[in-house]
Structures are given as C-alpha cells and as structure tokens.
Amino acid sequence: MRVKYAPVSPAAIVETHMFPRSQRLRSSITLLGRHWTITRQHARTLMLSQKTVVGPGSCHSRSWLQLGMIALACGLSGYAIGTGITTVPLAHSDTADPHYGSPADFEKAINELRAVFNHDIDSVSTDPEDLRIHGFSENDYHPGAPHTVVVYPRSTEDVVKTIRIATNYRMPITPFSGGTSLEGNYRGSAVGGICIDMNNMNKILAIHEADSDLVCQPGIGWMEINDALQQKGIPLFFPLDPGPGATIGGMMSTGCSGTNAVRYGTAKGEWFLNATVVLPSGEVIKTRQRARKSSAGFDVTKLFIGAEGTLGIITEVTIRLAPVLPTTVAVVQFPDVKRATEAVIDVMNRGVGIQCVELCDSEFMRSTNLYRASERKYPEKDSLFFKFQGPTPASIAETAKIVEEIVTKHGGTGFELAKTEKEAKDLWADRKNALYSGLALVEGSRGWSTDVCVPVSKLPELVYETKKDLSELGLVSTIVGHVGDGNFHALLLFRNDQELATAREAVHRMVEHAIKMEGTCTGTVELMRTIKRIIDPLWLFNPGKLYPDRRTNVGKTSSR
C-alpha cells in the first residue's frame, strides 16, 4: 500500500473503489483535513508511510494511528464511520491462502525450540497425550486437532522467543490457559502448530489495595485470586465469574461474562486496566498505564478483549477489584418463562441490591435433581435464582422482602431464602454446575453451548421460540440465562453426527430469531478481519478462530 499525500478540502468524503482482482486495489480517504490515496500492490502486502512494510517477510506495528486509519480505509465492507461517508466493499484481501510451513519446517522449529529452552526440559513437549489434551475437549462440539508441539513459557521473554521461531517457520500459534472454553478457542489448527500453554505464568505480581487493582500473569484463575485476597484479609475481589477453572488470560481473550454480569458487567467493561501483549511481530507492548482514566486516543486494551488470541499473546494483566459485600441466595418457581422474566424486569427497575439473577428452565431443574451435586430436591419448574448483595444484613433482608413481594405478584411460588452461608453456597453451586448437570440428562452425550442476547423484554419470546424449535427437532436441551441482561444459554445435547447436524439447524434458527428481535450477532466481521490482517499478516495467531479462514495451504511458504 503506497500512501501519497496531497491537501484537499476537509469537506471531502471517503470513497472506497473496488477494482477487478487483476488490478491494484485502490481507495481514497480524508482524515484530519488531509487526503490520502492508498494503493495495494498485492492482496497480502501493505506498504505504509515512513517505509513501514507489513507483508509475508515482516510484521511491524509502528503506529496505532496507522492501524486506525487503515481500518477505516481498507475493507470496511459496507460499514461507514462518521457523517457523510459512502463506502463500497473492497475485494477480500485475505482470499490468498495463508501459507504455512511444511512438516519438515515444523520439525526444524521443534529442534530450535528445544535448543532455546534447553535449560528447562519440561518447557517443550511433543508427548502425544499432551498434544491431544491441548487440541481436543470433551466440553463442546467443535472438531479437534492435535498441535505439533506444546511450549510452556515462564516469562514474556520466553513467549517472544517462541513467537519468533514460529514466525520463521510459519507455524500457527494457539494460546492455552485454563482449558475451560466451550467454544473451541484452543483447538489445534488442522495443519498443526505451536500451542503456548500459559499455566507456568500463574503468579500474582502486585496487589494495590489502596488503588483497588491487582497485577497478575495470565495463567492464574479468578478463583485463586479471590482466595488469595481473602487469605490476606483484603476486603476486595475480582467479580467476573465465568466458571470454575477459568483463568485471567482466557477470560480477557474471550470477553467473558458470568452470573455477576447484572451487577458488575462483563470483561468488556472496565475490569481490565491494561495488558502486556506480545504481537505477531515479536514486539512487546503495554496497552496503557494503571491510571483509571485516560482520554487520549482509543482504548487499545479493549482491542485484545474478546480477540481469542488472534492478535497477540497476553503475558501480564492489571485487573480492577471490587469491595466484598455480604450476600445470600434465594430460589423461586414460576408457571412459565414469561412471568419469570416480567418479575425480573420489575425487580431490576426497583433498584434493589441484586448481584445476580439467573433463569433456569424446567429441564435444567430436572437435570440438577438427576446430577445430585447437593442433597436438595427442586420443583421441576421454570425458576429464578437470586443473589442479594448489601452492606449490612438488614439491607439484604429488606431487598429479599421487596423481591419476594414482586415475584409473588408475578405468579412466583415457593420463594426460599438461604438461612445459612453453607445453604447459600450449595444453592449457588447447583446453578454453577449447569454444564455437568445438563450432560447428565442424556448418557454419553456431548453438548453444544449456545449464547444469544436480546433486549430483556424480548427474552420470553426468544426462549419460547427456541424451546418450540428444539421440541420439533427432537433435541434434549437445558436453558439457563443471565436474565437481567437478556442473555441465555441453551445446552443442546447430541450423541452422534446426525444429532449434531440437527443441533446445528437449531442454532441457525436461534440466531435468526435473535436478530429479528434486535438481538446479538456481530455485523463487523470484515472490519475485524481487516485489523487481523494488519497486525497478523501471516495469519499465524490462532487461525480459524473468531473470523474463520477461508482456505489454508500447508507447506507452500513464501520466500524465506
């Protein structure tokens, strides 16, 4: 991409032109009152100003301003930013296949890794069982593939060394942390590659109690952090709680949520203050300082939240902490999901102290009784689990009383408030065991965990349509949801390829229903692809995830 500069009227608009594939791609853009003409010599080569080159031989991220400019100028695929902007989709610049190394190249890379990490023989593994564990999962439906080698770094420097070797030999790189993903985030590439397991980087590096933040490595779990804070007598905790075993690196990379989302939001809020990231170029960046507020430029930290390891490897994170407040738990049953959701809307609009509110359908309650993690026997009806929060026991009791009155008005029955701390923990544990109790419904089954979100008022309709579709298709499923923000998960159970195909059809229907109800389904995939191409032009970082590869060539490397 050659960038030529000439002054032009600030009123000029952005125009993106599409040429036949045989011609050079060209676009023009007005930024900050200056006109830039941009030409692309080749679909996978970008030439920037100041002679910065990003292509098969190098991948330098010189300026985040350049990144922002190019994201606007290239491949917007019909999306406009600003007023008076018109765009026409550019030809996909990643239609050229990613060129990965050959098996012989991968073998050379393994030998080089062993030489680099010869001081620590446990840092590099090609043990077949190790490769299988890191490339497959029993927790989801995604097809797995073994990695070629697993590397266990102990520092940011170790990650840099690994990435440079991977880049030299064109090896895909997949980060691995807690291994709790239900979405296949750490599955191996079909061509093999390097799995970077962050479990040795599992330390708390600093606790700043006065600032309510903590610096840690990516391999430590959120539960371990909260346990450590409790043991030190520090009245703070990290409130994101996606599931047992999840680690900070994976939570940031997947943009996690959790049952506390109603009160504390998700990973895409302000819970990650900064991160140290190793880019595909081998360059190490720190996304910002520890200060809570920074108005200069866009928040680079958020670029890596939800990126699933496709843009860089996270090696250090600063997280915000929240004050620990007393809590307790209650459960109540409803005639149907509609009335349960109406009760939640009423409760949330009262502004009472709710930390969590979870919808569990009748099938989930049946599965919980079958799984028997606790001694409790639940009515097998659509139910709500509440977690109340407040500064004093009196405030919690007042909240519980208000909520009980509201749910009763909406047809709720059997409202039960935990009487002891143990009873509250047992009640909440039954909700947190959703995956394992759901799988207990069908012996030998696997689960496809779905995730959609709609405006809260539309949730009853979406759940009804989903349950109707599942019944018509003959699928067994449980439904749980963070009903306070309109989000729910259906766990679709299947035992064979035929049932998997049926589950896939059900998921497509669910997404269509959600979109019609103004719900979630990303519409910015091409813009994300554009950012990916700029930061990782060799397409080495976690290929096939988030924005799936169109095609893959193995053993057809460019010049090296």
Coordinates of C-alpha atoms in Angstrom, one line a residue:
M1 CA 0.0 0.0 0.0
R2 CA 1.7 3.3 -1.1
V3 CA 0.4 6.3 0.6
K4 CA 0.5 9.6 -1.3
Y5 CA -0.5 12.9 0.5
A6 CA -2.0 16.0 -1.0
P7 CA -4.1 18.7 0.7
V8 CA -7.8 18.5 -0.1
S9 CA -10.9 20.2 1.2
P10 CA -11.9 19.0 4.7
A11 CA -15.5 18.6 3.4
A12 CA -14.4 15.7 1.1
I13 CA -16.0 12.4 1.8
V14 CA -14.5 8.9 1.9
E15 CA -14.9 6.9 -1.2
T16 CA -13.8 3.2 -1.5
H17 CA -13.4 1.9 -5.0
M18 CA -13.4 -1.8 -6.0
F19 CA -11.3 -2.9 -9.0
P20 CA -11.2 -6.2 -10.7
R21 CA -8.9 -8.7 -8.9
S22 CA -6.3 -8.4 -11.7
Q23 CA -5.8 -4.7 -10.9
R24 CA -4.4 -3.0 -7.9
L25 CA -6.8 -2.2 -5.1
R26 CA -7.2 1.5 -4.5
S27 CA -9.0 3.7 -2.1
S28 CA -9.0 7.3 -1.0
I29 CA -9.8 8.7 2.4
T30 CA -9.9 12.1 4.1
L31 CA -8.6 12.2 7.6
L32 CA -7.9 15.3 9.7
G33 CA -8.3 17.5 6.6
R34 CA -5.8 15.7 4.5
H35 CA -6.4 13.5 1.5
W36 CA -4.7 10.1 1.3
T37 CA -4.6 7.9 -1.8
I38 CA -3.9 4.3 -1.0
T39 CA -3.0 1.6 -3.4
R40 CA -2.5 -2.1 -2.6
Q41 CA 0.1 -3.8 -4.8
H42 CA -0.9 -7.3 -3.7
A43 CA -3.7 -8.7 -1.7
R44 CA -1.4 -9.7 1.2
T45 CA 1.2 -6.9 1.1
L46 CA 0.6 -3.4 2.6
M47 CA 3.1 -0.6 2.1
L48 CA 2.6 2.3 4.6
S49 CA 4.0 5.7 5.1
Q50 CA 7.5 6.1 6.5
K51 CA 8.5 3.0 4.6
T52 CA 6.9 0.7 7.2
V53 CA 6.2 -2.6 5.4
V54 CA 3.8 -5.2 6.6
G55 CA 4.0 -8.4 4.5
P56 CA 5.0 -12.0 4.4
G57 CA 8.5 -11.2 5.5
S58 CA 7.9 -8.8 8.4
C59 CA 5.1 -7.6 10.6
H60 CA 5.8 -4.3 12.4
S61 CA 3.1 -2.5 14.3
R62 CA 4.7 1.0 14.2
S63 CA 1.7 3.1 15.0
W64 CA -1.8 2.5 16.4
L65 CA -2.9 5.7 14.5
Q66 CA -1.9 3.9 11.3
L67 CA -4.0 0.9 12.4
G68 CA -7.0 3.2 12.9
M69 CA -6.5 4.9 9.6
I70 CA -6.1 1.6 7.6
A71 CA -9.1 0.0 9.4
L72 CA -11.1 2.9 8.0
A73 CA -9.6 2.9 4.6
C74 CA -9.4 -0.8 3.8
G75 CA -12.0 -3.5 3.7
L76 CA -14.8 -1.7 5.6
S77 CA -17.2 -4.0 3.6
G78 CA -20.1 -1.5 3.5
Y79 CA -19.7 -0.1 7.1
A80 CA -19.4 3.6 7.4
I81 CA -17.8 5.6 10.2
G82 CA -18.7 9.2 10.6
T83 CA -21.1 11.5 8.8
G84 CA -21.5 11.7 5.0
I85 CA -19.3 8.7 4.4
T86 CA -20.0 6.4 1.5
T87 CA -18.3 3.0 1.0
V88 CA -18.3 0.2 -1.5
P89 CA -16.9 -3.2 -0.3
L90 CA -13.3 -3.9 -1.2
A91 CA -12.3 -7.2 -2.6
H92 CA -11.3 -9.5 0.3
S93 CA -7.6 -9.1 0.8
D94 CA -7.3 -12.5 2.5
T95 CA -8.6 -14.5 -0.3
A96 CA -5.0 -15.6 -0.9
D97 CA -4.4 -18.7 1.2
P98 CA -2.3 -18.5 4.4
H99 CA 1.0 -20.2 3.6
Y100 CA 2.2 -22.3 6.4
G101 CA 5.4 -24.3 6.7
S102 CA 5.8 -27.9 5.8
P103 CA 6.2 -30.8 8.2
A104 CA 9.9 -30.5 7.7
D105 CA 9.8 -26.9 8.7
F106 CA 7.8 -27.7 11.8
E107 CA 10.4 -30.3 12.8
K108 CA 13.2 -27.7 12.4
A109 CA 11.2 -25.4 14.6
I110 CA 10.8 -28.0 17.3
N111 CA 14.6 -28.6 17.3
E112 CA 15.2 -24.9 17.6
L113 CA 12.7 -24.6 20.5
R114 CA 14.5 -27.4 22.3
A115 CA 17.8 -25.6 21.8
V116 CA 16.4 -22.3 23.1
F117 CA 14.8 -23.9 26.1
N118 CA 17.5 -26.5 26.8
H119 CA 17.8 -25.1 30.4
D120 CA 14.3 -26.4 31.1
I121 CA 13.5 -29.7 29.6
D122 CA 9.8 -29.5 30.6
S123 CA 9.3 -26.4 28.6
V124 CA 8.8 -28.2 25.2
S125 CA 6.7 -31.2 24.8
T126 CA 5.7 -33.5 21.8
D127 CA 4.2 -36.2 24.0
P128 CA 1.1 -37.5 22.1
E129 CA -1.1 -37.3 25.2
D130 CA 0.0 -33.7 25.8
L131 CA -0.8 -32.8 22.2
R132 CA -4.2 -34.4 22.4
I133 CA -5.2 -32.8 25.7
H134 CA -4.3 -29.4 24.4
G135 CA -6.0 -29.9 21.0
F136 CA -9.3 -31.6 21.9
S137 CA -12.0 -31.0 24.5
E138 CA -15.0 -33.1 25.8
N139 CA -16.8 -29.9 26.8
D140 CA -18.0 -28.8 23.3
Y141 CA -18.9 -30.0 19.8
H142 CA -16.0 -28.4 17.9
P143 CA -13.8 -30.9 16.0
G144 CA -10.4 -31.0 17.4
A145 CA -6.9 -31.4 16.0
P146 CA -3.6 -32.1 17.8
H147 CA -0.9 -29.5 18.0
T148 CA 2.6 -30.3 16.7
V149 CA 4.3 -29.1 19.9
V150 CA 3.4 -27.6 23.3
V151 CA 5.6 -24.9 24.8
Y152 CA 5.3 -23.9 28.5
P153 CA 6.8 -20.4 28.8
R154 CA 7.7 -18.9 32.2
S155 CA 8.1 -15.2 31.1
T156 CA 7.3 -12.7 28.5
E157 CA 10.8 -13.2 27.1
D158 CA 10.0 -16.9 26.6
V159 CA 6.9 -16.0 24.7
V160 CA 8.8 -13.7 22.4
K161 CA 11.4 -16.4 21.6
T162 CA 8.6 -18.8 20.8
I163 CA 6.8 -16.4 18.5
R164 CA 10.0 -15.5 16.6
I165 CA 10.6 -19.2 15.9
A166 CA 7.0 -19.8 14.9
T167 CA 7.1 -16.8 12.5
N168 CA 10.4 -18.0 11.0
Y169 CA 8.9 -21.4 10.2
R170 CA 5.3 -20.3 9.5
M171 CA 3.8 -22.3 12.4
P172 CA 0.3 -21.4 13.6
I173 CA 0.3 -20.4 17.3
T174 CA -2.6 -21.2 19.7
P175 CA -2.6 -19.9 23.3
F176 CA -3.9 -22.2 26.1
S177 CA -4.7 -21.3 29.6
G178 CA -7.5 -22.8 31.8
G179 CA -8.8 -25.1 29.1
T180 CA -12.4 -24.4 30.2
S181 CA -13.7 -22.9 26.9
L182 CA -16.9 -24.2 25.5
E183 CA -16.3 -22.6 22.1
G184 CA -13.2 -24.4 20.8
N185 CA -10.9 -21.4 21.3
Y186 CA -7.8 -23.6 22.0
R187 CA -8.4 -26.3 19.4
G188 CA -5.4 -27.1 17.3
S189 CA -5.1 -25.9 13.7
A190 CA -5.7 -28.5 11.0
V191 CA -2.1 -28.1 9.9
G192 CA -0.6 -28.4 13.4
G193 CA 1.4 -25.7 15.0
I194 CA 2.6 -24.5 18.4
C195 CA 0.4 -24.4 21.5
I196 CA 1.6 -21.9 24.1
D197 CA 0.4 -23.1 27.5
M198 CA 0.4 -20.3 30.0
N199 CA 0.0 -22.4 33.1
N200 CA 3.5 -21.7 34.4
M201 CA 2.8 -18.0 34.2
N202 CA 0.3 -18.1 37.1
K203 CA 1.6 -15.6 39.7
I204 CA 0.1 -12.5 41.4
L205 CA 2.8 -9.9 40.8
A206 CA 1.4 -7.0 42.8
I207 CA -1.6 -6.1 44.9
H208 CA -2.5 -2.4 45.2
E209 CA -5.2 -2.4 47.9
A210 CA -5.5 1.4 48.1
D211 CA -6.0 1.5 44.3
S212 CA -8.3 -1.5 44.2
D213 CA -6.3 -3.2 41.5
L214 CA -4.0 -6.2 41.1
V215 CA -1.3 -7.2 38.6
C216 CA -1.0 -10.8 37.6
Q217 CA 0.1 -13.3 34.9
P218 CA -2.5 -14.8 32.5
G219 CA -2.4 -18.4 33.9
I220 CA -3.8 -17.6 37.3
G221 CA -7.5 -18.3 37.9
W222 CA -10.1 -15.8 39.1
M223 CA -11.0 -18.2 42.0
E224 CA -7.3 -18.4 43.0
I225 CA -7.1 -14.6 43.0
N226 CA -10.2 -14.3 45.2
D227 CA -8.9 -17.0 47.6
A228 CA -5.5 -15.2 47.9
L229 CA -7.2 -11.9 48.6
Q230 CA -9.4 -13.5 51.3
Q231 CA -6.4 -15.2 52.9
K232 CA -4.6 -11.9 53.1
G233 CA -7.6 -10.3 54.7
I234 CA -8.0 -7.8 51.9
P235 CA -11.8 -7.0 51.5
L236 CA -11.7 -6.9 47.7
F237 CA -12.4 -9.4 45.0
F238 CA -12.4 -9.9 41.2
P239 CA -16.1 -10.0 40.3
L240 CA -16.1 -11.7 36.9
D241 CA -17.1 -15.4 37.3
P242 CA -17.5 -17.3 34.0
G243 CA -17.0 -20.7 35.5
P244 CA -14.7 -22.8 37.7
G245 CA -11.2 -23.2 36.4
A246 CA -11.2 -20.1 34.1
T247 CA -8.0 -18.1 34.1
I248 CA -7.4 -14.4 33.6
G249 CA -5.8 -14.7 30.2
G250 CA -8.6 -16.8 28.8
M251 CA -11.3 -14.6 30.4
M252 CA -9.8 -11.5 28.8
S253 CA -9.3 -13.2 25.5
T254 CA -12.9 -14.5 25.3
G255 CA -14.5 -11.3 26.6
C256 CA -16.1 -13.4 29.3
S257 CA -19.3 -12.8 31.2
G258 CA -20.7 -14.7 34.2
T259 CA -23.5 -14.8 36.7
N260 CA -22.4 -11.5 38.2
A261 CA -23.0 -9.6 35.0
V262 CA -26.2 -8.0 36.2
R263 CA -24.3 -6.1 38.9
Y264 CA -20.7 -5.9 37.6
G265 CA -21.0 -6.2 33.8
T266 CA -18.6 -8.3 31.6
A267 CA -15.0 -8.4 30.6
K268 CA -15.7 -5.7 28.0
G269 CA -16.3 -3.2 30.8
E270 CA -13.5 -1.6 32.8
W271 CA -12.2 -4.6 34.7
F272 CA -9.0 -5.0 32.7
L273 CA -7.0 -1.8 33.1
N274 CA -4.1 -2.8 30.9
A275 CA -2.2 -5.7 29.4
T276 CA 1.2 -6.6 28.3
V277 CA 0.9 -8.3 24.9
V278 CA 3.4 -9.9 22.6
L279 CA 2.4 -9.1 19.0
P280 CA 2.9 -11.4 16.0
S281 CA 6.0 -9.3 15.1
G282 CA 7.6 -10.3 18.4
E283 CA 7.2 -6.7 19.7
V284 CA 6.0 -6.3 23.3
I285 CA 3.5 -3.6 24.1
K286 CA 1.8 -2.4 27.3
T287 CA -1.6 -1.1 26.3
R288 CA -1.8 1.7 28.9
Q289 CA -0.7 2.6 32.5
R290 CA -2.5 1.8 35.7
A291 CA -4.4 5.1 36.0
R292 CA -8.2 4.6 35.9
K293 CA -8.9 7.4 33.4
S294 CA -7.2 8.0 30.1
S295 CA -8.9 10.2 27.5
A296 CA -6.1 10.2 25.0
G297 CA -6.8 8.1 21.9
F298 CA -8.8 4.9 21.8
D299 CA -8.5 2.2 24.5
V300 CA -6.0 -0.3 23.0
T301 CA -6.6 -2.7 25.9
K302 CA -10.1 -3.4 24.5
L303 CA -8.7 -4.4 21.2
F304 CA -7.4 -7.6 22.8
I305 CA -10.6 -8.3 24.9
G306 CA -12.5 -10.9 23.1
A307 CA -9.9 -11.3 20.4
E308 CA -9.3 -15.0 21.3
G309 CA -5.6 -14.8 20.9
T310 CA -5.8 -13.9 17.2
L311 CA -4.0 -10.6 17.6
G312 CA -1.4 -11.3 20.3
I313 CA -0.4 -13.3 23.4
I314 CA -1.3 -11.7 26.7
T315 CA 1.5 -12.2 29.3
E316 CA 0.5 -9.7 32.1
V317 CA -2.7 -8.0 33.1
T318 CA -3.8 -5.4 35.6
I319 CA -7.3 -6.0 36.8
R320 CA -9.7 -3.9 38.9
L321 CA -11.1 -5.2 42.1
A322 CA -14.4 -4.5 43.8
P323 CA -15.3 -4.4 47.5
V324 CA -16.6 -7.6 49.1
L325 CA -20.1 -7.2 50.3
P326 CA -22.3 -9.7 52.2
T327 CA -24.6 -11.8 50.0
T328 CA -27.2 -14.5 50.2
V329 CA -29.2 -16.6 47.8
A330 CA -32.9 -17.3 47.1
V331 CA -34.8 -19.5 44.6
V332 CA -38.4 -19.2 43.4
Q333 CA -40.5 -21.1 40.8
F334 CA -42.8 -19.8 38.1
P335 CA -45.6 -21.2 35.8
D336 CA -43.6 -20.1 32.7
V337 CA -40.6 -18.1 31.5
K338 CA -42.7 -15.1 30.5
R339 CA -43.8 -14.5 34.0
A340 CA -40.4 -15.1 35.4
T341 CA -38.9 -12.5 33.1
E342 CA -41.6 -10.0 33.8
A343 CA -40.8 -10.4 37.5
V344 CA -37.1 -9.7 36.8
I345 CA -37.8 -6.6 34.8
D346 CA -39.9 -5.3 37.7
V347 CA -37.2 -6.2 40.3
M348 CA -34.4 -4.5 38.3
N349 CA -36.5 -1.3 37.9
R350 CA -36.8 -1.1 41.7
G351 CA -33.1 -0.6 42.1
V352 CA -32.7 -3.1 44.9
G353 CA -29.4 -4.8 45.7
I354 CA -29.2 -7.6 43.2
Q355 CA -25.8 -9.1 42.4
C356 CA -27.1 -12.0 40.2
V357 CA -30.4 -13.2 38.8
E358 CA -30.4 -16.4 36.8
L359 CA -33.2 -18.1 34.8
C360 CA -33.2 -21.9 34.8
D361 CA -35.9 -23.7 32.8
S362 CA -37.7 -26.8 34.0
E363 CA -35.4 -29.1 32.1
F364 CA -32.4 -27.6 33.9
M365 CA -34.1 -28.1 37.3
R366 CA -34.8 -31.8 36.3
S367 CA -31.1 -32.2 35.3
T368 CA -30.0 -30.7 38.6
N369 CA -32.1 -33.3 40.5
L370 CA -30.5 -36.1 38.4
Y371 CA -27.0 -34.8 38.9
R372 CA -27.4 -34.5 42.7
A373 CA -24.5 -32.3 43.4
S374 CA -26.4 -31.3 46.6
E375 CA -29.0 -33.0 48.7
R376 CA -31.7 -30.6 47.7
K377 CA -34.7 -31.7 45.6
Y378 CA -36.0 -28.9 43.5
P379 CA -39.5 -28.5 42.0
E380 CA -39.1 -29.1 38.2
K381 CA -40.4 -25.8 37.1
D382 CA -39.0 -22.7 35.4
S383 CA -37.1 -21.0 38.2
L384 CA -35.1 -17.9 39.2
F385 CA -32.0 -17.9 41.3
F386 CA -31.3 -14.6 43.0
K387 CA -28.1 -13.5 44.8
F388 CA -28.8 -10.5 47.0
Q389 CA -26.0 -8.1 48.0
G390 CA -25.8 -5.3 50.5
P391 CA -23.5 -3.5 53.0
T392 CA -25.4 -5.0 56.0
P393 CA -27.6 -8.0 56.9
A394 CA -30.5 -5.6 57.4
S395 CA -30.2 -4.2 53.8
I396 CA -30.1 -7.7 52.4
A397 CA -33.2 -8.7 54.4
E398 CA -35.0 -5.6 53.1
T399 CA -34.1 -6.5 49.5
A400 CA -35.2 -10.1 49.9
K401 CA -38.6 -8.9 51.3
I402 CA -39.1 -6.5 48.3
V403 CA -38.2 -9.2 45.8
E404 CA -40.4 -11.8 47.4
E405 CA -43.4 -9.4 47.1
I406 CA -42.6 -8.7 43.5
V407 CA -42.2 -12.3 42.4
T408 CA -45.4 -13.3 44.2
K409 CA -47.3 -10.6 42.3
H410 CA -46.0 -12.2 39.0
G411 CA -47.0 -15.8 39.9
G412 CA -43.9 -16.9 41.7
T413 CA -44.2 -19.6 44.3
G414 CA -42.0 -21.4 46.9
F415 CA -39.7 -18.4 47.5
E416 CA -36.9 -19.8 49.6
L417 CA -34.1 -17.7 51.1
A418 CA -31.0 -19.4 52.3
K419 CA -30.8 -19.5 56.1
T420 CA -27.0 -20.1 56.4
E421 CA -23.9 -19.4 54.5
K422 CA -23.5 -23.1 53.6
E423 CA -27.1 -23.3 52.3
A424 CA -26.4 -20.2 50.1
K425 CA -23.2 -21.8 48.7
D426 CA -25.0 -25.1 48.0
L427 CA -27.8 -23.3 46.2
W428 CA -25.5 -21.3 44.0
A429 CA -23.2 -24.3 43.3
D430 CA -26.2 -26.0 41.8
R431 CA -26.6 -23.2 39.3
K432 CA -22.8 -23.1 38.6
N433 CA -22.9 -26.8 37.7
A434 CA -25.1 -26.1 34.7
L435 CA -22.8 -27.8 32.1
Y436 CA -22.2 -31.0 34.0
S437 CA -25.8 -31.4 35.3
G438 CA -27.1 -30.8 31.8
L439 CA -24.9 -33.5 30.3
A440 CA -26.4 -35.9 32.9
L441 CA -29.8 -35.8 31.1
V442 CA -28.6 -37.9 28.2
E443 CA -26.0 -40.6 29.0
G444 CA -23.0 -40.5 26.7
S445 CA -24.0 -37.1 25.2
R446 CA -21.9 -34.1 24.3
G447 CA -23.1 -30.5 24.5
W448 CA -23.3 -27.6 22.1
S449 CA -23.5 -24.5 24.4
T450 CA -25.2 -21.6 22.6
D451 CA -25.1 -17.9 23.6
V452 CA -27.5 -15.2 22.4
C453 CA -28.7 -11.9 23.9
V454 CA -31.8 -9.8 23.1
P455 CA -33.5 -6.9 24.9
V456 CA -34.8 -8.2 28.2
S457 CA -38.4 -7.6 27.1
K458 CA -37.9 -10.0 24.1
L459 CA -36.3 -12.8 26.1
P460 CA -39.6 -14.7 26.9
E461 CA -40.4 -14.8 23.2
L462 CA -37.0 -16.0 22.2
V463 CA -36.9 -18.7 24.8
Y464 CA -40.4 -19.8 23.8
E465 CA -39.4 -20.0 20.1
T466 CA -36.2 -21.8 21.0
K467 CA -38.0 -24.4 23.1
K468 CA -40.6 -24.9 20.3
D469 CA -37.8 -25.5 17.7
L470 CA -36.0 -27.9 20.0
S471 CA -39.2 -29.9 20.6
E472 CA -40.0 -30.1 16.9
L473 CA -36.4 -31.2 16.1
G474 CA -36.4 -33.8 18.9
L475 CA -33.4 -32.4 20.8
V476 CA -32.9 -32.5 24.5
S477 CA -31.7 -29.2 26.0
T478 CA -31.4 -27.2 29.1
I479 CA -31.7 -23.4 29.2
V480 CA -30.0 -21.1 31.7
G481 CA -29.7 -17.3 31.4
H482 CA -28.3 -14.1 32.9
V483 CA -31.9 -12.9 32.6
G484 CA -31.1 -9.4 34.0
D485 CA -29.3 -8.5 30.7
G486 CA -31.4 -10.6 28.3
N487 CA -28.7 -13.3 27.8
F488 CA -29.3 -17.0 27.8
H489 CA -27.6 -20.3 27.0
A490 CA -29.2 -23.4 25.6
L491 CA -27.1 -26.6 26.1
L492 CA -28.1 -28.8 23.1
L493 CA -27.3 -32.5 23.7
F494 CA -26.3 -34.8 21.0
R495 CA -24.7 -38.3 20.7
N496 CA -23.9 -38.7 17.0
D497 CA -23.3 -36.8 13.8
Q498 CA -27.0 -36.9 12.8
E499 CA -28.0 -35.3 16.1
L500 CA -25.1 -32.8 15.7
A501 CA -26.5 -31.8 12.3
T502 CA -29.9 -31.3 13.9
A503 CA -28.3 -29.2 16.7
R504 CA -26.6 -27.0 14.0
E505 CA -30.0 -26.4 12.4
A506 CA -31.5 -25.4 15.8
V507 CA -28.6 -23.0 16.4
H508 CA -29.2 -21.3 13.0
R509 CA -32.9 -20.9 13.8
M510 CA -32.0 -19.4 17.2
V511 CA -29.7 -16.8 15.7
E512 CA -32.4 -15.9 13.1
H513 CA -34.9 -15.4 15.9
A514 CA -32.5 -13.3 17.9
I515 CA -31.7 -11.0 15.0
K516 CA -35.4 -10.4 14.3
M517 CA -35.8 -9.4 17.9
E518 CA -32.9 -6.9 17.8
G519 CA -30.5 -9.3 19.4
T520 CA -26.9 -10.1 19.1
C521 CA -25.0 -11.4 16.1
T522 CA -21.9 -9.4 15.1
G523 CA -22.1 -7.4 11.9
T524 CA -18.5 -6.2 11.9
V525 CA -16.7 -9.4 10.9
E526 CA -14.9 -7.8 7.9
L527 CA -13.7 -4.9 9.9
M528 CA -12.3 -7.4 12.4
R529 CA -10.6 -9.3 9.6
T530 CA -9.0 -6.0 8.4
I531 CA -7.5 -5.4 11.8
K532 CA -6.3 -9.0 11.9
R533 CA -4.6 -8.7 8.5
I534 CA -2.7 -5.6 9.6
I535 CA -1.5 -7.0 13.0
D536 CA -1.0 -10.6 11.9
P537 CA -0.5 -10.6 8.1
L538 CA 0.9 -14.2 8.1
W539 CA -2.4 -15.3 9.8
L540 CA -0.4 -17.4 12.4
F541 CA -2.2 -16.4 15.6
N542 CA -5.0 -18.9 16.4
P543 CA -6.1 -19.4 12.8
G544 CA -9.7 -20.5 12.2
K545 CA -11.0 -18.7 15.4
L546 CA -13.3 -15.7 15.6
Y547 CA -13.1 -15.0 11.9
P548 CA -12.6 -18.4 10.2
D549 CA -10.0 -18.8 7.5
R550 CA -11.5 -19.2 4.0
R551 CA -8.8 -21.6 2.9
T552 CA -5.5 -22.9 4.1
N553 CA -2.3 -24.0 2.3
V554 CA 0.2 -26.2 4.0
G555 CA 3.8 -26.5 3.0
K556 CA 3.6 -23.7 0.5
T557 CA 5.7 -21.0 2.1
S558 CA 6.6 -17.7 0.6
S559 CA 10.2 -16.8 0.2
R560 CA 12.2 -17.3 3.3

